[in-house]
Short mmCIF file of C-alpha atoms and ligand atoms in Angstrom, two decimals:
data_model
loop_
_atom_site.label_atom_id
_atom_site.label_comp_id
_atom_site.label_asym_id
_atom_site.label_seq_id
_atom_site.Cartn_x
_atom_site.Cartn_y
_atom_site.Cartn_z
CA UNK A 1 -33.95 176.40 5.62
CA UNK A 2 -34.44 179.54 3.55
CA UNK A 3 -36.91 179.24 0.72
CA UNK A 4 -37.15 182.85 -0.41
CA UNK A 5 -35.20 184.14 -3.39
CA UNK A 6 -31.79 185.71 -3.15
CA UNK A 7 -31.55 189.33 -1.99
CA UNK A 8 -28.87 191.92 -2.53
CA UNK A 9 -28.59 194.18 0.43
CA UNK A 10 -25.02 195.33 0.64
CA UNK A 11 -23.37 198.23 -1.12
CA UNK A 12 -24.83 199.74 -4.21
CA UNK A 13 -25.23 196.57 -6.25
CA UNK A 14 -28.62 195.73 -7.70
CA UNK A 15 -30.17 193.14 -9.98
CA UNK A 16 -31.47 194.28 -13.35
CA UNK A 17 -33.18 192.39 -16.15
CA UNK A 18 -31.15 192.43 -19.37
CA UNK A 19 -34.38 192.34 -21.42
CA UNK A 20 -36.87 194.83 -19.98
CA UNK A 21 -34.52 196.67 -17.61
CA UNK A 22 -36.66 196.03 -14.50
CA UNK A 23 -34.71 196.50 -11.29
CA UNK A 24 -35.37 193.79 -8.70
CA UNK A 25 -34.78 193.66 -4.98
CA UNK A 26 -34.54 189.89 -5.05
CA UNK A 27 -34.34 187.14 -7.65
CA UNK A 28 -36.61 184.13 -7.91
CA UNK A 29 -35.10 180.68 -7.71
CA UNK A 30 -34.55 180.51 -11.48
CA UNK A 31 -32.77 183.89 -11.54
CA UNK A 32 -35.03 185.16 -14.29
CA UNK A 33 -37.08 188.31 -14.63
CA UNK A 34 -40.62 187.73 -13.35
CA UNK A 35 -41.97 190.10 -16.04
CA UNK A 36 -40.22 188.96 -19.21
CA UNK A 37 -38.30 185.80 -18.19
CA UNK A 38 -34.96 187.18 -19.39
CA UNK A 39 -31.69 186.84 -17.46
CA UNK A 40 -30.59 189.18 -14.69
CA UNK A 41 -27.31 191.00 -14.24
CA UNK A 42 -25.70 192.80 -11.34
CA UNK A 43 -25.29 196.55 -11.82
CA UNK A 44 -23.70 199.20 -9.62
CA UNK A 45 -25.51 202.54 -9.78
CA UNK A 46 -23.34 203.78 -6.88
CA UNK A 47 -20.30 203.95 -9.16
CA UNK A 48 -21.74 207.06 -10.76
CA UNK A 49 -22.60 208.90 -7.51
CA UNK A 50 -20.30 211.85 -6.90
CA UNK A 51 -19.70 211.09 -3.23
CA UNK A 52 -18.97 207.37 -3.66
CA UNK A 53 -17.25 207.50 -7.07
CA UNK A 54 -14.43 205.01 -7.51
CA UNK A 55 -11.12 206.56 -8.58
CA UNK A 56 -9.04 204.36 -10.87
CA UNK A 57 -5.71 205.25 -9.26
CA UNK A 58 -7.04 204.42 -5.78
CA UNK A 59 -8.48 201.12 -6.93
CA UNK A 60 -5.24 200.06 -8.63
CA UNK A 61 -3.20 201.03 -5.58
CA UNK A 62 -5.35 199.13 -3.08
CA UNK A 63 -5.52 196.02 -5.29
CA UNK A 64 -1.71 196.00 -5.52
CA UNK A 65 -1.40 196.57 -1.79
CA UNK A 66 -3.68 193.63 -1.03
CA UNK A 67 -1.27 191.28 -2.80
CA UNK A 68 0.98 191.68 0.23
CA UNK A 69 -1.80 190.99 2.73
CA UNK A 70 -2.28 187.62 4.40
CA UNK A 71 -5.94 188.29 5.27
CA UNK A 72 -8.33 185.53 4.11
CA UNK A 73 -10.28 187.96 1.95
CA UNK A 74 -7.14 189.32 0.24
CA UNK A 75 -5.67 185.87 -0.44
CA UNK A 76 -8.50 185.39 -2.89
CA UNK A 77 -7.77 186.68 -6.38
CA UNK A 78 -11.50 187.32 -6.65
CA UNK A 79 -12.29 189.19 -3.42
CA UNK A 80 -9.13 191.25 -3.82
CA UNK A 81 -11.18 193.16 -6.42
CA UNK A 82 -14.21 193.48 -4.14
CA UNK A 83 -14.94 197.12 -5.09
CA UNK A 84 -16.26 195.75 -8.40
CA UNK A 85 -18.27 192.92 -6.81
CA UNK A 86 -21.43 192.57 -4.73
CA UNK A 87 -20.07 192.32 -1.21
CA UNK A 88 -21.58 190.35 1.68
CA UNK A 89 -21.61 191.80 5.15
CA UNK A 90 -18.24 190.58 6.48
CA UNK A 91 -15.09 188.82 5.30
CA UNK A 92 -15.67 185.96 7.75
CA UNK A 93 -18.75 184.88 5.81
CA UNK A 94 -16.91 184.29 2.53
CA UNK A 95 -16.76 180.81 1.03
CA UNK A 96 -13.31 180.89 -0.54
CA UNK A 97 -10.52 178.53 -1.58
CA UNK A 98 -8.04 181.31 -2.45
CA UNK A 99 -9.22 181.17 -6.04
CA UNK A 100 -8.00 183.40 -8.84
CA UNK A 101 -4.37 184.56 -8.77
CA UNK A 102 -3.84 182.64 -12.01
CA UNK A 103 -0.76 183.00 -14.20
CA UNK A 104 -0.33 184.54 -17.63
CA UNK A 105 2.05 182.51 -19.78
CA UNK A 106 3.73 183.39 -23.04
CA UNK A 107 3.21 180.77 -25.75
CA UNK A 108 6.29 181.20 -27.96
CA UNK A 109 5.88 178.07 -30.09
CA UNK A 110 2.18 178.64 -30.63
CA UNK A 111 2.95 182.26 -31.52
CA UNK A 112 5.42 181.12 -34.16
CA UNK A 113 3.09 178.57 -35.71
CA UNK A 114 0.20 181.03 -35.70
CA UNK A 115 2.22 183.94 -36.99
CA UNK A 116 1.34 186.45 -34.26
CA UNK A 117 4.14 188.22 -32.46
CA UNK A 118 2.70 188.46 -28.94
CA UNK A 119 0.62 185.50 -27.76
CA UNK A 120 -0.31 184.86 -24.13
CA UNK A 121 -2.50 182.45 -22.19
CA UNK A 122 -4.36 183.43 -19.04
CA UNK A 123 -4.64 180.02 -17.41
CA UNK A 124 -7.88 179.79 -15.47
CA UNK A 125 -7.31 176.05 -15.19
CA UNK A 126 -4.85 176.93 -12.42
CA UNK A 127 -7.72 177.55 -10.01
CA UNK A 128 -8.28 175.31 -6.95
CA UNK A 129 -10.54 172.77 -8.69
CA UNK A 130 -8.82 173.15 -12.05
CA UNK A 131 -11.20 175.43 -13.93
CA UNK A 132 -12.37 179.03 -14.24
CA UNK A 133 -15.62 178.13 -12.51
CA UNK A 134 -14.03 178.66 -9.08
CA UNK A 135 -13.82 182.43 -9.52
CA UNK A 136 -17.58 182.60 -9.98
CA UNK A 137 -18.39 179.92 -7.46
CA UNK A 138 -16.82 181.75 -4.52
CA UNK A 139 -19.24 184.65 -5.05
CA UNK A 140 -22.33 182.56 -5.80
CA UNK A 141 -21.68 180.10 -2.95
CA UNK A 142 -21.08 182.98 -0.55
CA UNK A 143 -24.45 184.51 -1.41
CA UNK A 144 -26.22 181.14 -1.32
CA UNK A 145 -24.95 180.56 2.21
CA UNK A 146 -25.72 184.11 3.26
CA UNK A 147 -29.31 183.53 2.21
CA UNK A 148 -29.47 180.46 4.41
CA UNK A 149 -29.63 177.84 1.69
CA UNK A 150 -28.53 174.40 2.84
CA UNK A 151 -28.54 172.90 -0.65
CA UNK A 152 -27.01 174.14 -3.92
CA UNK A 153 -27.49 172.60 -7.35
CA UNK A 154 -26.25 172.75 -10.92
CA UNK A 155 -26.45 171.01 -14.27
CA UNK A 156 -23.00 170.57 -15.72
CA UNK A 157 -20.69 169.22 -18.37
CA UNK A 158 -18.31 168.56 -15.47
CA UNK A 159 -16.36 171.59 -14.35
CA UNK A 160 -19.24 173.49 -12.77
CA UNK A 161 -20.19 170.39 -10.79
CA UNK A 162 -16.61 169.88 -9.57
CA UNK A 163 -16.31 173.49 -8.53
CA UNK A 164 -19.75 173.77 -6.96
CA UNK A 165 -19.28 170.55 -4.98
CA UNK A 166 -15.99 171.87 -3.56
CA UNK A 167 -17.38 175.28 -2.60
CA UNK A 168 -20.53 173.74 -1.11
CA UNK A 169 -18.36 171.48 1.03
CA UNK A 170 -16.21 174.41 2.14
CA UNK A 171 -19.32 176.41 2.97
CA UNK A 172 -21.00 173.62 4.92
CA UNK A 173 -23.77 173.16 2.32
CA UNK A 174 -24.95 170.03 0.51
CA UNK A 175 -24.79 169.89 -3.27
CA UNK A 176 -26.65 168.07 -6.02
CA UNK A 177 -25.32 167.87 -9.58
CA UNK A 178 -27.08 166.74 -12.74
CA UNK A 179 -24.68 165.58 -15.43
CA UNK A 180 -25.23 163.94 -18.80
CA UNK A 181 -24.47 160.25 -18.48
CA UNK A 182 -21.37 159.15 -20.38
CA UNK A 183 -20.47 162.69 -21.49
CA UNK A 184 -18.42 163.92 -18.54
CA UNK A 185 -14.72 163.15 -18.20
CA UNK A 186 -13.67 160.93 -15.29
CA UNK A 187 -11.46 163.64 -13.86
CA UNK A 188 -14.41 165.96 -13.34
CA UNK A 189 -16.84 163.27 -12.22
CA UNK A 190 -14.36 162.02 -9.64
CA UNK A 191 -14.06 165.52 -8.19
CA UNK A 192 -17.80 165.85 -7.63
CA UNK A 193 -17.81 162.49 -5.84
CA UNK A 194 -14.85 163.27 -3.63
CA UNK A 195 -16.23 166.68 -2.67
CA UNK A 196 -19.39 164.95 -1.53
CA UNK A 197 -22.02 165.94 -4.11
CA UNK A 198 -25.17 163.92 -4.71
CA UNK A 199 -24.20 163.12 -8.28
CA UNK A 200 -27.05 162.26 -10.67
CA UNK A 201 -26.12 161.00 -14.13
CA UNK A 202 -29.15 161.64 -16.34
CA UNK A 203 -29.78 159.83 -19.60
CA UNK A 204 -29.78 163.04 -21.62
CA UNK A 205 -27.39 165.81 -22.70
CA UNK A 206 -26.41 169.00 -20.82
CA UNK A 207 -29.40 170.89 -22.17
CA UNK A 208 -31.70 168.12 -20.93
CA UNK A 209 -30.08 168.27 -17.48
CA UNK A 210 -30.67 172.03 -17.40
CA UNK A 211 -34.37 171.57 -18.24
CA UNK A 212 -34.82 169.08 -15.41
CA UNK A 213 -32.91 171.25 -12.95
CA UNK A 214 -35.00 174.33 -13.70
CA UNK A 215 -38.04 172.35 -12.52
CA UNK A 216 -36.25 170.91 -9.50
CA UNK A 217 -35.26 174.34 -8.16
CA UNK A 218 -38.87 175.50 -8.40
CA UNK A 219 -40.01 172.63 -6.22
CA UNK A 220 -37.22 172.43 -3.65
CA UNK A 221 -35.39 175.08 -1.62
CA UNK A 222 -32.08 174.71 -3.44
CA UNK A 223 -29.95 177.54 -4.78
CA UNK A 224 -29.22 177.30 -8.51
CA UNK A 225 -25.50 177.80 -9.13
CA UNK A 226 -25.36 177.60 -12.92
CA UNK A 227 -24.15 180.71 -14.71
CA UNK A 228 -27.70 182.08 -15.02
CA UNK A 229 -26.98 182.97 -11.38
CA UNK A 230 -25.64 186.51 -11.91
CA UNK A 231 -23.31 186.30 -8.88
CA UNK A 232 -21.35 183.62 -10.73
CA UNK A 233 -20.58 186.02 -13.55
CA UNK A 234 -19.54 188.77 -11.14
CA UNK A 235 -16.83 186.48 -9.77
CA UNK A 236 -15.80 185.35 -13.25
CA UNK A 237 -15.28 189.00 -14.19
CA UNK A 238 -12.16 189.05 -12.05
CA UNK A 239 -10.25 186.92 -14.58
CA UNK A 240 -10.30 189.95 -16.87
CA UNK A 241 -9.54 192.45 -14.11
CA UNK A 242 -6.57 190.40 -12.95
CA UNK A 243 -5.42 189.98 -16.55
CA UNK A 244 -5.46 193.74 -17.13
CA UNK A 245 -3.55 194.25 -13.90
CA UNK A 246 -0.97 191.73 -15.14
CA UNK A 247 -0.79 193.75 -18.37
CA UNK A 248 -0.20 196.92 -16.38
CA UNK A 249 -3.66 198.18 -17.42
CA UNK A 250 -2.74 198.23 -21.14
CA UNK A 251 -5.47 196.22 -22.85
CA UNK A 252 -4.31 193.54 -25.30
CA UNK A 253 -5.76 193.89 -28.80
CA UNK A 254 -7.66 190.60 -28.58
CA UNK A 255 -9.01 188.24 -25.96
CA UNK A 256 -10.21 184.85 -27.21
CA UNK A 257 -12.64 182.80 -25.13
CA UNK A 258 -14.21 179.35 -25.65
CA UNK A 259 -18.00 179.43 -25.88
CA UNK A 260 -20.33 176.89 -24.26
CA UNK A 261 -23.16 178.16 -22.12
CA UNK A 262 -21.65 181.62 -22.84
CA UNK A 263 -21.40 182.78 -19.24
CA UNK A 264 -17.64 183.20 -19.24
CA UNK A 265 -17.38 185.30 -22.39
CA UNK A 266 -20.22 187.44 -21.00
CA UNK A 267 -18.42 187.90 -17.68
CA UNK A 268 -15.09 188.79 -19.27
CA UNK A 269 -16.82 191.26 -21.58
CA UNK A 270 -18.76 192.82 -18.69
CA UNK A 271 -15.52 193.28 -16.77
CA UNK A 272 -13.84 194.99 -19.71
CA UNK A 273 -16.77 197.33 -20.25
CA UNK A 274 -16.90 198.20 -16.56
CA UNK A 275 -13.12 198.79 -16.43
CA UNK A 276 -13.44 201.14 -19.39
CA UNK A 277 -16.38 202.95 -17.78
CA UNK A 278 -14.40 203.40 -14.56
CA UNK A 279 -11.31 204.65 -16.40
CA UNK A 280 -9.16 201.68 -15.37
CA UNK A 281 -8.36 201.05 -19.04
CA UNK A 282 -8.48 203.45 -21.94
CA UNK A 283 -9.63 201.08 -24.68
CA UNK A 284 -11.50 197.82 -24.98
CA UNK A 285 -9.88 194.61 -26.19
CA UNK A 286 -11.83 192.84 -28.94
CA UNK A 287 -13.40 189.76 -27.38
CA UNK A 288 -13.95 186.84 -29.75
CA UNK A 289 -15.75 183.60 -28.98
CA UNK A 290 -14.85 180.22 -30.44
CA UNK A 291 -17.14 177.19 -30.53
CA UNK A 292 -16.72 173.61 -31.71
CA UNK A 293 -18.28 172.99 -35.14
CA UNK A 294 -20.65 170.44 -33.62
CA UNK A 295 -21.78 172.77 -30.85
CA UNK A 296 -21.97 176.12 -32.61
CA UNK A 297 -25.35 177.74 -31.87
CA UNK A 298 -23.84 181.20 -31.34
CA UNK A 299 -21.78 181.05 -34.53
CA UNK A 300 -24.91 180.12 -36.45
CA UNK A 301 -26.96 182.85 -34.82
CA UNK A 302 -24.36 185.51 -35.63
CA UNK A 303 -24.00 184.36 -39.23
CA UNK A 304 -27.66 183.73 -39.93
CA UNK A 305 -29.33 186.68 -38.25
CA UNK A 306 -26.67 188.92 -36.69
CA UNK A 307 -27.33 187.47 -33.23
CA UNK A 308 -31.00 188.46 -33.04
CA UNK A 309 -32.28 184.95 -32.47
CA UNK A 310 -30.64 181.73 -31.34
CA UNK A 311 -31.98 178.38 -32.47
CA UNK A 312 -31.12 175.56 -30.05
CA UNK A 313 -29.37 172.59 -31.65
CA UNK A 314 -28.33 169.08 -30.74
CA UNK A 315 -24.69 169.49 -29.78
CA UNK A 316 -21.84 167.06 -30.28
CA UNK A 317 -18.10 167.44 -29.75
CA UNK A 318 -15.29 165.56 -28.04
CA UNK A 319 -14.58 168.79 -26.16
CA UNK A 320 -17.30 167.69 -23.75
CA UNK A 321 -17.10 170.83 -21.60
CA UNK A 322 -18.66 172.86 -24.42
CA UNK A 323 -21.12 170.27 -25.73
CA UNK A 324 -24.02 172.70 -25.33
CA UNK A 325 -26.75 173.40 -27.87
CA UNK A 326 -28.94 175.90 -26.02
CA UNK A 327 -26.64 178.37 -24.25
CA UNK A 328 -28.36 180.35 -21.50
CA UNK A 329 -26.28 183.53 -21.73
CA UNK A 330 -26.30 184.00 -25.50
CA UNK A 331 -27.85 187.47 -25.40
CA UNK A 332 -25.20 188.68 -22.97
CA UNK A 333 -22.51 187.22 -25.26
CA UNK A 334 -23.94 188.96 -28.33
CA UNK A 335 -23.83 192.24 -26.43
CA UNK A 336 -20.14 191.66 -25.66
CA UNK A 337 -19.34 190.91 -29.31
CA UNK A 338 -21.11 194.08 -30.38
CA UNK A 339 -19.60 196.31 -27.70
CA UNK A 340 -16.02 195.15 -28.18
CA UNK A 341 -15.99 194.53 -31.93
CA UNK A 342 -15.06 190.87 -31.51
CA UNK A 343 -16.17 188.00 -33.70
CA UNK A 344 -17.17 184.34 -33.60
CA UNK A 345 -15.53 181.34 -35.23
CA UNK A 346 -15.95 177.58 -35.20
CA UNK A 347 -13.29 174.89 -35.26
CA UNK A 348 -13.26 171.19 -36.16
CA UNK A 349 -12.48 168.27 -33.87
CA UNK A 350 -9.10 167.75 -35.54
CA UNK A 351 -8.26 171.44 -35.20
CA UNK A 352 -9.11 171.30 -31.49
CA UNK A 353 -6.95 168.23 -30.87
CA UNK A 354 -3.96 169.68 -32.76
CA UNK A 355 -4.23 172.99 -30.93
CA UNK A 356 -4.36 171.24 -27.58
CA UNK A 357 -1.16 169.33 -28.34
CA UNK A 358 0.51 172.55 -29.48
CA UNK A 359 -0.38 174.31 -26.22
CA UNK A 360 0.96 171.27 -24.40
CA UNK A 361 4.21 171.48 -26.36
CA UNK A 362 4.67 175.00 -25.00
CA UNK A 363 4.74 173.41 -21.53
CA UNK A 364 1.37 174.81 -20.55
CA UNK A 365 -1.35 172.29 -21.37
CA UNK A 366 -5.12 172.61 -21.05
CA UNK A 367 -8.30 170.62 -21.49
CA UNK A 368 -9.81 170.21 -24.97
CA UNK A 369 -12.46 172.95 -24.66
CA UNK A 370 -9.76 175.51 -23.86
CA UNK A 371 -7.82 174.62 -27.00
CA UNK A 372 -10.57 175.95 -29.27
CA UNK A 373 -9.03 179.35 -28.54
CA UNK A 374 -5.75 178.58 -30.32
CA UNK A 375 -7.55 176.75 -33.13
CA UNK A 376 -9.82 179.77 -33.55
CA UNK A 377 -6.90 182.19 -33.44
CA UNK A 378 -5.28 180.42 -36.39
CA UNK A 379 -8.40 180.95 -38.45
CA UNK A 380 -8.83 184.56 -37.40
CA UNK A 381 -5.22 185.33 -38.36
CA UNK A 382 -5.70 183.69 -41.76
CA UNK A 383 -8.85 185.73 -42.31
CA UNK A 384 -6.97 188.93 -41.42
CA UNK A 385 -9.31 189.69 -38.50
CA UNK A 386 -6.30 189.45 -36.19
CA UNK A 387 -3.13 191.14 -37.48
CA UNK A 388 0.28 189.62 -36.89
CA UNK A 389 1.50 192.60 -34.86
CA UNK A 390 -1.51 192.61 -32.53
CA UNK A 391 -1.36 191.19 -29.00
CA UNK A 392 -3.59 188.24 -28.23
CA UNK A 393 -4.60 186.56 -24.98
CA UNK A 394 -6.20 183.12 -25.00
CA UNK A 395 -8.36 182.30 -21.99
CA UNK A 396 -7.50 178.71 -21.06
CA UNK A 397 -10.47 177.58 -19.03
CA UNK A 398 -9.57 174.12 -17.76
CA UNK A 399 -6.58 172.16 -16.49
CA UNK A 400 -4.78 169.63 -18.65
CA UNK A 401 -5.52 166.78 -16.17
CA UNK A 402 -9.28 167.23 -16.41
CA UNK A 403 -9.49 164.93 -19.40
CA UNK A 404 -6.41 162.69 -19.73
CA UNK A 405 -8.37 160.11 -21.76
CA UNK A 406 -8.61 162.57 -24.64
CA UNK A 407 -4.88 163.29 -24.44
CA UNK A 408 -3.81 159.64 -24.32
CA UNK A 409 -6.09 158.69 -27.18
CA UNK A 410 -4.77 161.58 -29.25
CA UNK A 411 -1.11 160.69 -28.78
CA UNK A 412 -1.73 156.98 -29.34
CA UNK A 413 -3.49 157.81 -32.57
CA UNK A 414 -6.84 156.43 -31.35
CA UNK A 415 -8.84 159.66 -31.27
CA UNK A 416 -9.71 159.81 -34.96
CA UNK A 417 -9.66 156.21 -36.24
CA UNK A 418 -11.56 157.17 -39.39
CA UNK A 419 -9.79 160.37 -40.35
CA UNK A 420 -7.25 158.93 -42.79
CA UNK A 421 -6.92 162.25 -44.66
CA UNK A 422 -5.66 164.02 -41.55
CA UNK A 423 -3.28 161.23 -40.49
CA UNK A 424 -0.11 163.03 -41.57
CA UNK A 425 -0.92 166.33 -39.91
CA UNK A 426 -2.03 164.57 -36.72
CA UNK A 427 1.15 162.49 -36.67
CA UNK A 428 3.28 165.64 -36.49
CA UNK A 429 1.84 166.42 -33.04
CA UNK A 430 1.48 162.88 -31.72
CA UNK A 431 3.97 161.68 -29.13
CA UNK A 432 2.91 158.12 -28.36
CA UNK A 433 4.46 156.30 -25.40
CA UNK A 434 7.17 153.84 -26.46
CA UNK A 435 7.09 150.31 -25.05
CA UNK A 436 10.63 148.91 -24.70
CA UNK A 437 12.61 146.06 -23.18
CA UNK A 438 14.03 147.01 -19.79
CA UNK A 439 17.53 147.60 -21.12
CA UNK A 440 19.89 150.55 -21.34
CA UNK A 441 20.46 149.85 -25.03
CA UNK A 442 16.78 150.00 -25.83
CA UNK A 443 16.41 153.38 -24.13
CA UNK A 444 19.55 154.78 -25.76
CA UNK A 445 18.30 153.65 -29.17
CA UNK A 446 14.94 155.32 -28.56
CA UNK A 447 16.73 158.55 -27.67
CA UNK A 448 18.85 158.41 -30.81
CA UNK A 449 15.74 158.00 -32.90
CA UNK A 450 14.10 160.96 -31.20
N1 F0G B 501 -14.18 175.68 -21.01
C1 F0G B 501 -14.41 174.79 -20.05
C2 F0G B 501 -13.26 173.98 -19.57
C3 F0G B 501 -15.70 174.63 -19.49
O1 F0G B 501 -15.90 173.75 -18.53
C4 F0G B 501 -16.75 175.41 -20.02
C5 F0G B 501 -18.11 175.26 -19.51
C6 F0G B 501 -16.46 176.33 -21.02
C7 F0G B 501 -15.17 176.44 -21.49
C8 F0G B 501 -17.49 177.22 -21.59
O2 F0G B 501 -17.78 178.26 -20.73
O3 F0G B 501 -20.20 177.81 -20.53
O4 F0G B 501 -19.20 179.93 -19.71
O5 F0G B 501 -19.35 179.47 -22.15
N2 F0G B 501 -18.48 174.36 -18.71
C9 F0G B 501 -19.77 174.27 -18.06
C10 F0G B 501 -19.83 173.18 -17.03
C11 F0G B 501 -20.93 174.46 -18.88
O6 F0G B 501 -20.91 172.68 -16.71
O7 F0G B 501 -18.78 172.87 -16.48
P1 F0G B 501 -19.22 178.92 -20.78
#
């Protein structure tokens, strides 16, 4: 079993501290800078070398060409973009489930109700385990295995654990997940169990699980696969690269991302900045981050001190995926907001539930945390930050079937038993199941009434 840190040996990729700028040959088990304890990121100095420079036209052409290939490495919508990723020594060593390759959907009804003319959803819930985590996990699991780790670990609100457990199983590694007891949807918990993870439900929240895990990885030779692992974010970048390819390399005006631990918004922003630097796109989309009101540490930090300092909070929201009060990647996210000119917004529980039903009514569907994007968009349009003639892409992060309890409770009217003031507006979106006698007449009558 390997107990050294992770090393980057291939290509021109290197690890750099986002705080002090130190360049490292290998990362410690906590993936933090040994000098200043800040997070690390992968950088590619080779992109600027004259003899190895990447030409945008060549990149676009080979990525398109690979769509026709049946090679294992090209079937992956992540490794198809391998020129912009840290690459292990051979395609045979990849841990992949043909992730990525996710659709972009138009949302015509949501566009109408929001008042924007061009509204799209990039549905990362259409990945193999039903969330965007898979795009990062293929890269991080590949490097964990390459380094000889037999165990991988994460703390999770559910999706990371589902994804990590699947990729560990595919890669012949064991996995251990720490999840907050009673705060993870059954859909996600059941995945971790089926994929064979040692699943520990801790009597704490996500932030508490993360604290425990940071200690565990120091004491045991396990590879940490949370999004502090910079390889995760490299894989998650490909959502944005693929999106821009789907948009024929014309950047939309706005991309809206849910914010939890803030890895995904950081990855999407990093991708956009790198694509701009390489000349793949000519302008940056504005990337905005939406949080739930009860789990809004980034929104507070931006409003209170311009993102200079983040005060951890006790988080609470029914969108359990983003119930996070001490997000690890907040500094990376602030950098993305500043570089792209995006903004932050927070949305209420009722706004989240209504937005989720509206996305569902467009035939798309998503899990609650993803719906903060539409709820946030409505506010940003009202504020005039997003203009009606601007194009907007919502990043839907999780599949509709991740949390059916939330959906059933919403439509039955059981989600907000105390919110009498919102009853009318909720009712408009609620489509409760109808219990009938088993007769043709009863069904016909129900149809007439509908
Ligand atoms: N949407 C979904 C469906 C998620 O599962 C998460 C995070 C987010 C959004 C937020 O993304 O953390 O990169 O800002 N889920 C993590 C987990 C934390 O453990 O599954 P983020």
